[in-house]
Amino acid sequence: MADKRDYYEVLGVAKGATDDEIKKAYRKVAKECHPDLHPGDTVAETRFKEASEAYEVLSNSEKRAKYDQFGHAAFDQSAGGGYGGYGGGAGFDFGDIFESFFGGGFGGGSSRSRGPQRGQDIRVYVDLSFEEAAFGVEKEISVNKYVSCDACEGTGSKSKVRTTCSTCNGTGQIKTRQNTPFGQFMNQRPCDRCNGTGTVVSDPCTSCSGRGKVRKNVKLNVKLPAGIDHGQAVSIPGKGEPGSLGGPAGNLLVSVKIKPHNIFERDGFNVYSELDITFAQAAIGSTVKVDTLDGKVELTIPTGTQTGSSFRMKGKGVPKLQASGRGDHYIKVNVVVPKKLNDKQKELLRQFDEATDNSLGSDSGDSGKKFWKKK
């Protein structure tokens, strides 16, 4: 026992190292010194075996406690510890260590067996008008996806019969054992003959070439909820690509594109628009009809309204997605100044200008006294 180095020293960690620190240290040493990477290098081989022994003990809470108390003597077979060292005896399995760390080890180690696989998601895009997105709509869409072959009912066989694969005896996996100077490794990979399914067909279906599925355009009716916004998507479970080996189908993701509106703009659930009014309507007030999502609605323009003023129509915006209530509709007012006036209109405005006197300006100076410059 005197020739053995301290396990903590072997891995380069402190005695109080955490499990994660021990794991990272072992992984580093194992990668650096694995014999497959250094063929014929006895020093690397020794370090690799030494690190594996140290990790097997320090990664086990019970063995680590014994080691911390008694040192190497705790696992000396001659002293009744029953560990067996790292010369191929009982106590740990290199294959198990590398299966957990590296997915089956180096140099062609085992690969994970194939189990049921979920199908891929499919994303499609649908164009909606402003109103369709606001109030919801049902759309028929076309999806190009794999579906079960009708000719063979998804079996891939003309006779609709699949037989157990004789190569893997229906397990879908091929296991091999490899003896090495460091222990016995178990390799596992999907069966080449049945592609991991465990069954084979002797008479492949000509419609699907034995795959059991064919690509086809499928039409689906999709309900898009009220309040959905540009770039958002609806997920429809189980309408994506089919799974394999009994796995579930993926989802269909329907992403929304909203066409621009010639009047309305949207921000969240609020709607914005602009309204042109005349000078007279702004000055003396008026009642006008404005466009909203609910059609024409009357809006009262108060006396003295200035251009750029904004009015809120509560509850006239977009219905809230998957919630009660609606946003608001905001209307910005633009006072339109006429560019062409006839002589009568000009005279009336001059009279109005005279009648206003200094009411539009300040008490001192001429700033703002007349808003109509006489010619």
mmCIF file of C-alpha atoms in Angstrom:
data_model
loop_
_atom_site.group_PDB
_atom_site.id
_atom_site.type_symbol
_atom_site.label_atom_id
_atom_site.label_comp_id
_atom_site.label_asym_id
_atom_site.label_seq_id
_atom_site.Cartn_x
_atom_site.Cartn_y
_atom_site.Cartn_z
ATOM 1 C CA MET A 1 0.000 0.000 0.000
ATOM 2 C CA ALA A 2 2.957 2.306 0.483
ATOM 3 C CA ASP A 3 3.405 2.873 -3.264
ATOM 4 C CA LYS A 4 -0.072 4.238 -3.806
ATOM 5 C CA ARG A 5 -0.546 7.961 -4.129
ATOM 6 C CA ASP A 6 -3.230 9.804 -2.233
ATOM 7 C CA TYR A 7 -6.489 9.719 -4.240
ATOM 8 C CA TYR A 8 -7.048 13.447 -3.839
ATOM 9 C CA GLU A 9 -3.524 14.079 -5.089
ATOM 10 C CA VAL A 10 -4.130 11.798 -8.082
ATOM 11 C CA LEU A 11 -7.111 13.880 -9.189
ATOM 12 C CA GLY A 12 -5.543 17.172 -8.170
ATOM 13 C CA VAL A 13 -8.294 18.260 -5.781
ATOM 14 C CA ALA A 14 -8.411 19.235 -2.120
ATOM 15 C CA LYS A 15 -9.668 16.805 0.485
ATOM 16 C CA GLY A 16 -12.812 18.874 0.958
ATOM 17 C CA ALA A 17 -13.614 18.990 -2.775
ATOM 18 C CA THR A 18 -17.254 18.787 -3.833
ATOM 19 C CA ASP A 19 -18.655 15.917 -5.871
ATOM 20 C CA ASP A 20 -18.803 18.185 -8.911
ATOM 21 C CA GLU A 21 -15.154 19.204 -8.524
ATOM 22 C CA ILE A 22 -14.111 15.557 -8.238
ATOM 23 C CA LYS A 23 -16.111 14.651 -11.322
ATOM 24 C CA LYS A 24 -14.593 17.474 -13.393
ATOM 25 C CA ALA A 25 -11.093 16.595 -12.244
ATOM 26 C CA TYR A 26 -11.482 12.934 -13.164
ATOM 27 C CA ARG A 27 -12.955 13.786 -16.546
ATOM 28 C CA LYS A 28 -9.955 15.998 -17.301
ATOM 29 C CA VAL A 29 -7.350 13.392 -16.319
ATOM 30 C CA ALA A 30 -9.186 10.567 -18.088
ATOM 31 C CA LYS A 31 -9.335 12.487 -21.337
ATOM 32 C CA GLU A 32 -5.671 13.425 -21.128
ATOM 33 C CA CYS A 33 -4.387 9.937 -20.321
ATOM 34 C CA HIS A 34 -6.754 7.470 -21.960
ATOM 35 C CA PRO A 35 -4.740 4.635 -23.603
ATOM 36 C CA ASP A 36 -6.640 5.000 -26.885
ATOM 37 C CA LEU A 37 -5.100 8.454 -27.211
ATOM 38 C CA HIS A 38 -1.623 7.301 -26.158
ATOM 39 C CA PRO A 39 -1.055 3.790 -27.553
ATOM 40 C CA GLY A 40 2.044 2.161 -26.071
ATOM 41 C CA ASP A 41 2.511 4.899 -23.455
ATOM 42 C CA THR A 42 2.773 2.995 -20.180
ATOM 43 C CA VAL A 43 2.969 6.181 -18.128
ATOM 44 C CA ALA A 44 -0.344 7.463 -19.505
ATOM 45 C CA GLU A 45 -1.859 4.018 -19.011
ATOM 46 C CA THR A 46 -0.805 3.956 -15.381
ATOM 47 C CA ARG A 47 -2.149 7.450 -14.729
ATOM 48 C CA PHE A 48 -5.444 6.536 -16.365
ATOM 49 C CA LYS A 49 -5.878 3.419 -14.195
ATOM 50 C CA GLU A 50 -4.819 5.341 -11.116
ATOM 51 C CA ALA A 51 -7.309 8.165 -11.775
ATOM 52 C CA SER A 52 -10.142 5.718 -12.466
ATOM 53 C CA GLU A 53 -9.502 3.940 -9.169
ATOM 54 C CA ALA A 54 -9.403 7.254 -7.316
ATOM 55 C CA TYR A 55 -12.641 8.460 -8.881
ATOM 56 C CA GLU A 56 -14.471 5.201 -8.165
ATOM 57 C CA VAL A 57 -13.741 5.623 -4.476
ATOM 58 C CA LEU A 58 -14.140 9.400 -4.083
ATOM 59 C CA SER A 59 -17.365 9.553 -6.100
ATOM 60 C CA ASN A 60 -19.027 7.095 -3.695
ATOM 61 C CA SER A 61 -19.981 8.748 -0.410
ATOM 62 C CA GLU A 62 -19.603 5.562 1.657
ATOM 63 C CA LYS A 63 -16.266 4.572 0.143
ATOM 64 C CA ARG A 64 -15.010 8.131 0.411
ATOM 65 C CA ALA A 65 -15.873 8.228 4.114
ATOM 66 C CA LYS A 66 -13.956 4.987 4.681
ATOM 67 C CA TYR A 67 -11.002 6.281 2.692
ATOM 68 C CA ASP A 68 -10.940 9.560 4.622
ATOM 69 C CA GLN A 69 -10.834 7.567 7.871
ATOM 70 C CA PHE A 70 -8.546 4.641 7.042
ATOM 71 C CA GLY A 71 -6.818 5.613 3.799
ATOM 72 C CA HIS A 72 -5.887 2.888 1.299
ATOM 73 C CA ALA A 73 -6.074 0.250 4.029
ATOM 74 C CA ALA A 74 -9.843 0.472 3.895
ATOM 75 C CA PHE A 75 -9.804 -1.288 0.514
ATOM 76 C CA ASP A 76 -6.840 -3.637 0.932
ATOM 77 C CA GLN A 77 -8.038 -7.187 0.265
ATOM 78 C CA SER A 78 -5.349 -8.635 2.497
ATOM 79 C CA ALA A 79 -6.740 -6.505 5.327
ATOM 80 C CA GLY A 80 -10.317 -7.584 4.653
ATOM 81 C CA GLY A 81 -11.368 -4.389 2.947
ATOM 82 C CA GLY A 82 -12.409 -6.225 -0.195
ATOM 83 C CA TYR A 83 -11.707 -3.477 -2.701
ATOM 84 C CA GLY A 84 -9.385 -5.413 -4.961
ATOM 85 C CA GLY A 85 -7.288 -2.551 -6.360
ATOM 86 C CA TYR A 86 -7.357 -1.550 -9.993
ATOM 87 C CA GLY A 87 -5.716 -4.595 -11.508
ATOM 88 C CA GLY A 88 -8.935 -5.981 -12.941
ATOM 89 C CA GLY A 89 -10.462 -7.054 -9.621
ATOM 90 C CA ALA A 90 -13.956 -6.379 -8.313
ATOM 91 C CA GLY A 91 -15.024 -3.014 -7.003
ATOM 92 C CA PHE A 92 -15.594 -0.836 -10.068
ATOM 93 C CA ASP A 93 -16.270 -1.061 -13.769
ATOM 94 C CA PHE A 94 -14.415 1.175 -16.217
ATOM 95 C CA GLY A 95 -17.303 0.703 -18.645
ATOM 96 C CA ASP A 96 -19.808 2.089 -16.171
ATOM 97 C CA ILE A 97 -17.620 5.103 -15.462
ATOM 98 C CA PHE A 98 -17.176 5.961 -19.124
ATOM 99 C CA GLU A 99 -20.806 5.304 -19.981
ATOM 100 C CA SER A 100 -21.804 8.038 -17.523
ATOM 101 C CA PHE A 101 -19.050 10.435 -18.597
ATOM 102 C CA PHE A 102 -18.493 9.988 -22.300
ATOM 103 C CA GLY A 103 -21.572 8.112 -23.551
ATOM 104 C CA GLY A 104 -19.767 4.790 -23.918
ATOM 105 C CA GLY A 105 -16.061 5.585 -23.812
ATOM 106 C CA PHE A 106 -13.399 6.250 -26.395
ATOM 107 C CA GLY A 107 -12.482 4.458 -29.585
ATOM 108 C CA GLY A 108 -15.857 3.147 -30.744
ATOM 109 C CA GLY A 109 -17.536 2.762 -27.390
ATOM 110 C CA SER A 110 -21.203 2.018 -26.950
ATOM 111 C CA SER A 111 -23.927 4.330 -28.189
ATOM 112 C CA ARG A 112 -27.277 4.833 -26.592
ATOM 113 C CA SER A 113 -30.071 2.559 -27.685
ATOM 114 C CA ARG A 114 -32.811 3.965 -29.834
ATOM 115 C CA GLY A 115 -36.127 4.352 -28.117
ATOM 116 C CA PRO A 116 -39.351 6.102 -29.129
ATOM 117 C CA GLN A 117 -38.554 9.410 -30.838
ATOM 118 C CA ARG A 118 -40.877 12.427 -30.869
ATOM 119 C CA GLY A 119 -41.632 13.794 -34.317
ATOM 120 C CA GLN A 120 -40.362 17.186 -35.412
ATOM 121 C CA ASP A 121 -42.449 20.341 -35.098
ATOM 122 C CA ILE A 122 -43.690 21.992 -38.283
ATOM 123 C CA ARG A 123 -44.016 25.775 -38.637
ATOM 124 C CA VAL A 124 -46.321 27.366 -41.167
ATOM 125 C CA TYR A 125 -47.254 31.016 -41.744
ATOM 126 C CA VAL A 126 -50.692 32.479 -42.333
ATOM 127 C CA ASP A 127 -51.633 36.011 -43.431
ATOM 128 C CA LEU A 128 -54.452 37.731 -41.563
ATOM 129 C CA SER A 129 -56.216 41.023 -42.079
ATOM 130 C CA PHE A 130 -56.185 43.551 -39.253
ATOM 131 C CA GLU A 131 -59.779 42.678 -38.357
ATOM 132 C CA GLU A 132 -59.218 38.896 -38.520
ATOM 133 C CA ALA A 133 -56.375 39.155 -36.029
ATOM 134 C CA ALA A 134 -58.439 41.421 -33.782
ATOM 135 C CA PHE A 135 -61.583 39.302 -33.609
ATOM 136 C CA GLY A 136 -60.222 35.825 -34.376
ATOM 137 C CA VAL A 137 -60.821 33.642 -37.390
ATOM 138 C CA GLU A 138 -60.807 30.046 -38.549
ATOM 139 C CA LYS A 139 -58.494 29.362 -41.481
ATOM 140 C CA GLU A 140 -57.924 26.352 -43.687
ATOM 141 C CA ILE A 141 -54.208 25.772 -44.136
ATOM 142 C CA SER A 142 -52.186 23.257 -46.146
ATOM 143 C CA VAL A 143 -49.312 21.417 -44.464
ATOM 144 C CA ASN A 144 -46.762 19.290 -46.288
ATOM 145 C CA LYS A 145 -45.866 16.471 -43.877
ATOM 146 C CA TYR A 146 -45.348 12.743 -43.542
ATOM 147 C CA VAL A 147 -48.466 10.672 -42.994
ATOM 148 C CA SER A 148 -49.062 6.970 -42.573
ATOM 149 C CA CYS A 149 -48.998 5.106 -45.872
ATOM 150 C CA ASP A 150 -52.532 4.036 -46.806
ATOM 151 C CA ALA A 151 -51.348 1.156 -49.006
ATOM 152 C CA CYS A 152 -49.594 -0.719 -46.192
ATOM 153 C CA GLU A 153 -51.393 0.920 -43.251
ATOM 154 C CA GLY A 154 -48.102 2.237 -41.975
ATOM 155 C CA THR A 155 -46.411 -1.158 -41.667
ATOM 156 C CA GLY A 156 -44.062 -0.707 -44.636
ATOM 157 C CA SER A 157 -45.016 -4.193 -45.823
ATOM 158 C CA LYS A 158 -47.184 -5.203 -48.783
ATOM 159 C CA SER A 159 -48.696 -7.956 -46.664
ATOM 160 C CA LYS A 160 -48.990 -5.537 -43.719
ATOM 161 C CA VAL A 161 -46.892 -7.890 -41.599
ATOM 162 C CA ARG A 162 -43.601 -7.107 -39.883
ATOM 163 C CA THR A 163 -41.461 -9.897 -38.456
ATOM 164 C CA THR A 164 -39.062 -9.898 -35.530
ATOM 165 C CA CYS A 165 -35.527 -9.018 -36.519
ATOM 166 C CA SER A 166 -33.366 -12.114 -36.184
ATOM 167 C CA THR A 167 -30.171 -10.098 -35.812
ATOM 168 C CA CYS A 168 -31.177 -8.336 -32.567
ATOM 169 C CA ASN A 169 -34.026 -10.710 -31.571
ATOM 170 C CA GLY A 170 -36.459 -7.813 -31.569
ATOM 171 C CA THR A 171 -34.550 -5.593 -29.125
ATOM 172 C CA GLY A 172 -33.429 -3.111 -31.764
ATOM 173 C CA GLN A 173 -29.958 -3.118 -30.195
ATOM 174 C CA ILE A 174 -26.702 -4.910 -30.777
ATOM 175 C CA LYS A 175 -24.500 -5.466 -27.745
ATOM 176 C CA THR A 176 -20.857 -6.504 -27.839
ATOM 177 C CA ARG A 177 -18.303 -7.013 -25.096
ATOM 178 C CA GLN A 178 -14.676 -6.022 -25.382
ATOM 179 C CA ASN A 179 -11.966 -7.160 -23.015
ATOM 180 C CA THR A 180 -9.194 -4.616 -22.432
ATOM 181 C CA PRO A 181 -6.307 -4.379 -19.972
ATOM 182 C CA PHE A 182 -8.498 -1.969 -18.009
ATOM 183 C CA GLY A 183 -11.564 -4.145 -17.701
ATOM 184 C CA GLN A 184 -14.497 -5.259 -19.815
ATOM 185 C CA PHE A 185 -16.348 -2.715 -21.930
ATOM 186 C CA MET A 186 -19.918 -3.151 -23.137
ATOM 187 C CA ASN A 187 -20.704 -1.571 -26.509
ATOM 188 C CA GLN A 188 -24.279 -0.998 -27.606
ATOM 189 C CA ARG A 189 -25.595 0.390 -30.882
ATOM 190 C CA PRO A 190 -28.804 0.355 -32.933
ATOM 191 C CA CYS A 191 -29.253 -2.748 -35.037
ATOM 192 C CA ASP A 192 -28.118 -2.119 -38.610
ATOM 193 C CA ARG A 193 -30.641 -4.491 -40.101
ATOM 194 C CA CYS A 194 -33.827 -3.118 -38.538
ATOM 195 C CA ASN A 195 -32.550 0.422 -37.839
ATOM 196 C CA GLY A 196 -33.367 0.007 -34.178
ATOM 197 C CA THR A 197 -37.044 -0.877 -34.681
ATOM 198 C CA GLY A 198 -36.728 -4.542 -33.724
ATOM 199 C CA THR A 199 -38.808 -5.615 -36.728
ATOM 200 C CA VAL A 200 -38.202 -6.047 -40.448
ATOM 201 C CA VAL A 201 -40.282 -6.466 -43.596
ATOM 202 C CA SER A 202 -39.617 -9.113 -46.233
ATOM 203 C CA ASP A 203 -41.901 -7.510 -48.836
ATOM 204 C CA PRO A 204 -41.433 -3.702 -48.791
ATOM 205 C CA CYS A 205 -44.431 -1.625 -49.812
ATOM 206 C CA THR A 206 -43.885 -0.050 -53.222
ATOM 207 C CA SER A 207 -45.842 3.093 -52.314
ATOM 208 C CA CYS A 208 -43.610 4.094 -49.416
ATOM 209 C CA SER A 209 -40.480 1.990 -50.165
ATOM 210 C CA GLY A 210 -40.940 0.188 -46.884
ATOM 211 C CA ARG A 211 -40.848 3.325 -44.712
ATOM 212 C CA GLY A 212 -44.496 3.094 -43.689
ATOM 213 C CA LYS A 213 -45.063 6.793 -44.349
ATOM 214 C CA VAL A 214 -45.328 9.138 -47.323
ATOM 215 C CA ARG A 215 -45.146 12.908 -47.697
ATOM 216 C CA LYS A 216 -48.447 14.542 -48.494
ATOM 217 C CA ASN A 217 -50.230 17.918 -48.434
ATOM 218 C CA VAL A 218 -52.731 17.822 -45.599
ATOM 219 C CA LYS A 219 -55.469 20.425 -45.159
ATOM 220 C CA LEU A 220 -56.347 21.470 -41.623
ATOM 221 C CA ASN A 221 -58.794 23.957 -40.120
ATOM 222 C CA VAL A 222 -57.078 26.124 -37.536
ATOM 223 C CA LYS A 223 -58.807 28.471 -35.110
ATOM 224 C CA LEU A 224 -56.792 31.621 -34.454
ATOM 225 C CA PRO A 225 -57.928 33.421 -31.287
ATOM 226 C CA ALA A 226 -59.101 37.010 -31.011
ATOM 227 C CA GLY A 227 -56.305 39.402 -30.104
ATOM 228 C CA ILE A 228 -53.440 37.449 -31.663
ATOM 229 C CA ASP A 229 -50.642 39.771 -32.778
ATOM 230 C CA HIS A 230 -48.083 39.854 -35.569
ATOM 231 C CA GLY A 231 -45.337 37.246 -35.034
ATOM 232 C CA GLN A 232 -47.260 35.236 -32.454
ATOM 233 C CA ALA A 233 -47.997 31.550 -33.052
ATOM 234 C CA VAL A 234 -50.601 28.975 -32.114
ATOM 235 C CA SER A 235 -49.351 25.484 -31.232
ATOM 236 C CA ILE A 236 -51.515 22.531 -32.252
ATOM 237 C CA PRO A 237 -50.332 19.368 -30.451
ATOM 238 C CA GLY A 238 -49.829 16.201 -32.458
ATOM 239 C CA LYS A 239 -50.209 17.772 -35.902
ATOM 240 C CA GLY A 240 -46.498 17.925 -36.732
ATOM 241 C CA GLU A 241 -44.297 15.193 -38.184
ATOM 242 C CA PRO A 242 -45.096 11.671 -36.927
ATOM 243 C CA GLY A 243 -42.828 10.126 -34.303
ATOM 244 C CA SER A 244 -40.741 7.005 -34.771
ATOM 245 C CA LEU A 245 -40.600 3.753 -32.854
ATOM 246 C CA GLY A 246 -43.917 4.550 -31.229
ATOM 247 C CA GLY A 247 -42.987 8.107 -30.255
ATOM 248 C CA PRO A 248 -45.589 10.919 -30.303
ATOM 249 C CA ALA A 249 -46.046 13.282 -33.222
ATOM 250 C CA GLY A 250 -44.602 16.784 -33.077
ATOM 251 C CA ASN A 251 -46.640 19.974 -32.953
ATOM 252 C CA LEU A 252 -47.877 22.269 -35.689
ATOM 253 C CA LEU A 253 -46.875 25.886 -35.075
ATOM 254 C CA VAL A 254 -49.020 28.419 -36.943
ATOM 255 C CA SER A 255 -47.300 31.808 -37.022
ATOM 256 C CA VAL A 256 -49.325 34.922 -37.810
ATOM 257 C CA LYS A 257 -48.498 37.733 -40.219
ATOM 258 C CA ILE A 258 -50.866 40.709 -40.056
ATOM 259 C CA LYS A 259 -51.368 42.749 -43.197
ATOM 260 C CA PRO A 260 -51.018 46.554 -42.799
ATOM 261 C CA HIS A 261 -54.290 48.484 -42.499
ATOM 262 C CA ASN A 262 -54.907 51.668 -44.448
ATOM 263 C CA ILE A 263 -56.402 53.452 -41.420
ATOM 264 C CA PHE A 264 -55.483 51.669 -38.203
ATOM 265 C CA GLU A 265 -52.218 50.935 -36.464
ATOM 266 C CA ARG A 266 -51.834 48.619 -33.496
ATOM 267 C CA ASP A 267 -49.691 48.623 -30.367
ATOM 268 C CA GLY A 268 -50.517 45.694 -28.133
ATOM 269 C CA PHE A 269 -54.286 45.796 -27.737
ATOM 270 C CA ASN A 270 -54.649 49.518 -28.446
ATOM 271 C CA VAL A 271 -55.582 50.902 -31.857
ATOM 272 C CA TYR A 272 -54.401 54.239 -33.251
ATOM 273 C CA SER A 273 -55.721 56.329 -36.136
ATOM 274 C CA GLU A 274 -55.786 59.934 -37.324
ATOM 275 C CA LEU A 275 -58.697 62.196 -38.232
ATOM 276 C CA ASP A 276 -58.655 65.316 -40.387
ATOM 277 C CA ILE A 277 -61.072 68.091 -39.367
ATOM 278 C CA THR A 278 -61.680 71.599 -40.684
ATOM 279 C CA PHE A 279 -60.679 74.808 -38.975
ATOM 280 C CA ALA A 280 -64.315 75.560 -38.285
ATOM 281 C CA GLN A 281 -64.914 72.164 -36.654
ATOM 282 C CA ALA A 282 -61.882 72.655 -34.443
ATOM 283 C CA ALA A 283 -62.819 76.223 -33.519
ATOM 284 C CA ILE A 284 -66.512 75.893 -32.708
ATOM 285 C CA GLY A 285 -66.671 72.150 -32.023
ATOM 286 C CA SER A 286 -68.519 69.450 -33.876
ATOM 287 C CA THR A 287 -69.714 65.870 -33.850
ATOM 288 C CA VAL A 288 -68.056 63.680 -36.466
ATOM 289 C CA LYS A 289 -68.169 60.032 -37.422
ATOM 290 C CA VAL A 290 -64.912 58.085 -37.193
ATOM 291 C CA ASP A 291 -63.900 54.612 -38.324
ATOM 292 C CA THR A 292 -63.334 52.016 -35.607
ATOM 293 C CA LEU A 293 -63.110 48.217 -35.491
ATOM 294 C CA ASP A 294 -66.830 48.276 -34.710
ATOM 295 C CA GLY A 295 -67.697 50.466 -37.695
ATOM 296 C CA LYS A 296 -68.602 54.153 -37.736
ATOM 297 C CA VAL A 297 -68.848 55.731 -34.279
ATOM 298 C CA GLU A 298 -69.657 59.343 -33.341
ATOM 299 C CA LEU A 299 -66.913 61.415 -31.739
ATOM 300 C CA THR A 300 -67.468 64.817 -30.157
ATOM 301 C CA ILE A 301 -64.886 67.455 -31.064
ATOM 302 C CA PRO A 302 -64.910 70.111 -28.324
ATOM 303 C CA THR A 303 -64.630 73.840 -28.995
ATOM 304 C CA GLY A 304 -61.079 75.071 -29.455
ATOM 305 C CA THR A 305 -59.545 71.716 -30.340
ATOM 306 C CA GLN A 306 -55.907 72.095 -31.381
ATOM 307 C CA THR A 307 -54.169 70.126 -34.088
ATOM 308 C CA GLY A 308 -52.358 67.090 -32.622
ATOM 309 C CA SER A 309 -54.952 66.610 -29.875
ATOM 310 C CA SER A 310 -55.716 62.988 -29.046
ATOM 311 C CA PHE A 311 -59.031 61.469 -27.999
ATOM 312 C CA ARG A 312 -59.496 58.126 -26.281
ATOM 313 C CA MET A 313 -62.383 55.839 -27.131
ATOM 314 C CA LYS A 314 -62.405 53.376 -24.265
ATOM 315 C CA GLY A 315 -62.978 49.705 -25.081
ATOM 316 C CA LYS A 316 -62.875 50.210 -28.851
ATOM 317 C CA GLY A 317 -59.491 48.560 -29.354
ATOM 318 C CA VAL A 318 -58.471 44.930 -29.902
ATOM 319 C CA PRO A 319 -59.971 42.179 -27.710
ATOM 320 C CA LYS A 320 -57.384 40.970 -25.191
ATOM 321 C CA LEU A 321 -55.851 37.618 -26.027
ATOM 322 C CA GLN A 322 -57.254 34.853 -23.832
ATOM 323 C CA ALA A 323 -58.647 37.428 -21.416
ATOM 324 C CA SER A 324 -61.709 39.606 -20.974
ATOM 325 C CA GLY A 325 -61.936 43.206 -22.068
ATOM 326 C CA ARG A 326 -60.512 45.194 -24.942
ATOM 327 C CA GLY A 327 -57.892 47.819 -25.500
ATOM 328 C CA ASP A 328 -58.684 51.427 -26.365
ATOM 329 C CA HIS A 329 -58.810 53.371 -29.607
ATOM 330 C CA TYR A 330 -56.823 56.621 -29.725
ATOM 331 C CA ILE A 331 -57.641 59.213 -32.385
ATOM 332 C CA LYS A 332 -55.214 61.991 -33.220
ATOM 333 C CA VAL A 333 -56.798 65.106 -34.719
ATOM 334 C CA ASN A 334 -55.227 67.075 -37.551
ATOM 335 C CA VAL A 335 -56.686 70.523 -38.262
ATOM 336 C CA VAL A 336 -56.529 70.974 -42.023
ATOM 337 C CA VAL A 337 -55.797 74.474 -43.320
ATOM 338 C CA PRO A 338 -57.183 75.012 -46.829
ATOM 339 C CA LYS A 339 -54.596 75.808 -49.482
ATOM 340 C CA LYS A 340 -56.973 77.513 -51.941
ATOM 341 C CA LEU A 341 -59.672 80.020 -51.063
ATOM 342 C CA ASN A 342 -61.987 82.035 -53.256
ATOM 343 C CA ASP A 343 -62.494 85.775 -52.764
ATOM 344 C CA LYS A 344 -65.620 85.389 -50.635
ATOM 345 C CA GLN A 345 -63.903 82.919 -48.296
ATOM 346 C CA LYS A 346 -60.919 85.206 -47.950
ATOM 347 C CA GLU A 347 -63.121 88.169 -47.096
ATOM 348 C CA LEU A 348 -65.031 86.217 -44.474
ATOM 349 C CA LEU A 349 -61.779 85.137 -42.850
ATOM 350 C CA ARG A 350 -60.548 88.756 -42.863
ATOM 351 C CA GLN A 351 -63.713 89.798 -41.100
ATOM 352 C CA PHE A 352 -63.239 87.006 -38.608
ATOM 353 C CA ASP A 353 -59.663 88.055 -38.082
ATOM 354 C CA GLU A 354 -60.768 91.629 -37.349
ATOM 355 C CA ALA A 355 -63.488 90.420 -35.011
ATOM 356 C CA THR A 356 -61.061 88.359 -32.932
ATOM 357 C CA ASP A 357 -59.004 91.499 -32.213
ATOM 358 C CA ASN A 358 -56.286 90.488 -29.732
ATOM 359 C CA SER A 359 -58.106 87.548 -28.213
ATOM 360 C CA LEU A 360 -55.700 84.992 -29.715
ATOM 361 C CA GLY A 361 -52.506 86.773 -28.737
ATOM 362 C CA SER A 362 -50.816 88.178 -25.666
ATOM 363 C CA ASP A 363 -51.709 91.440 -23.921
ATOM 364 C CA SER A 364 -48.532 93.105 -25.117
ATOM 365 C CA GLY A 365 -46.978 93.222 -28.529
ATOM 366 C CA ASP A 366 -48.350 91.979 -31.807
ATOM 367 C CA SER A 367 -47.376 88.307 -31.430
ATOM 368 C CA GLY A 368 -50.374 86.219 -32.413
ATOM 369 C CA LYS A 369 -52.639 89.252 -32.832
ATOM 370 C CA LYS A 370 -53.759 88.312 -36.282
ATOM 371 C CA PHE A 371 -53.664 84.822 -37.658
ATOM 372 C CA TRP A 372 -54.729 85.996 -41.099
ATOM 373 C CA LYS A 373 -52.234 88.270 -42.760
ATOM 374 C CA LYS A 374 -53.990 90.832 -44.939
ATOM 375 C CA LYS A 375 -52.751 91.201 -48.443
#
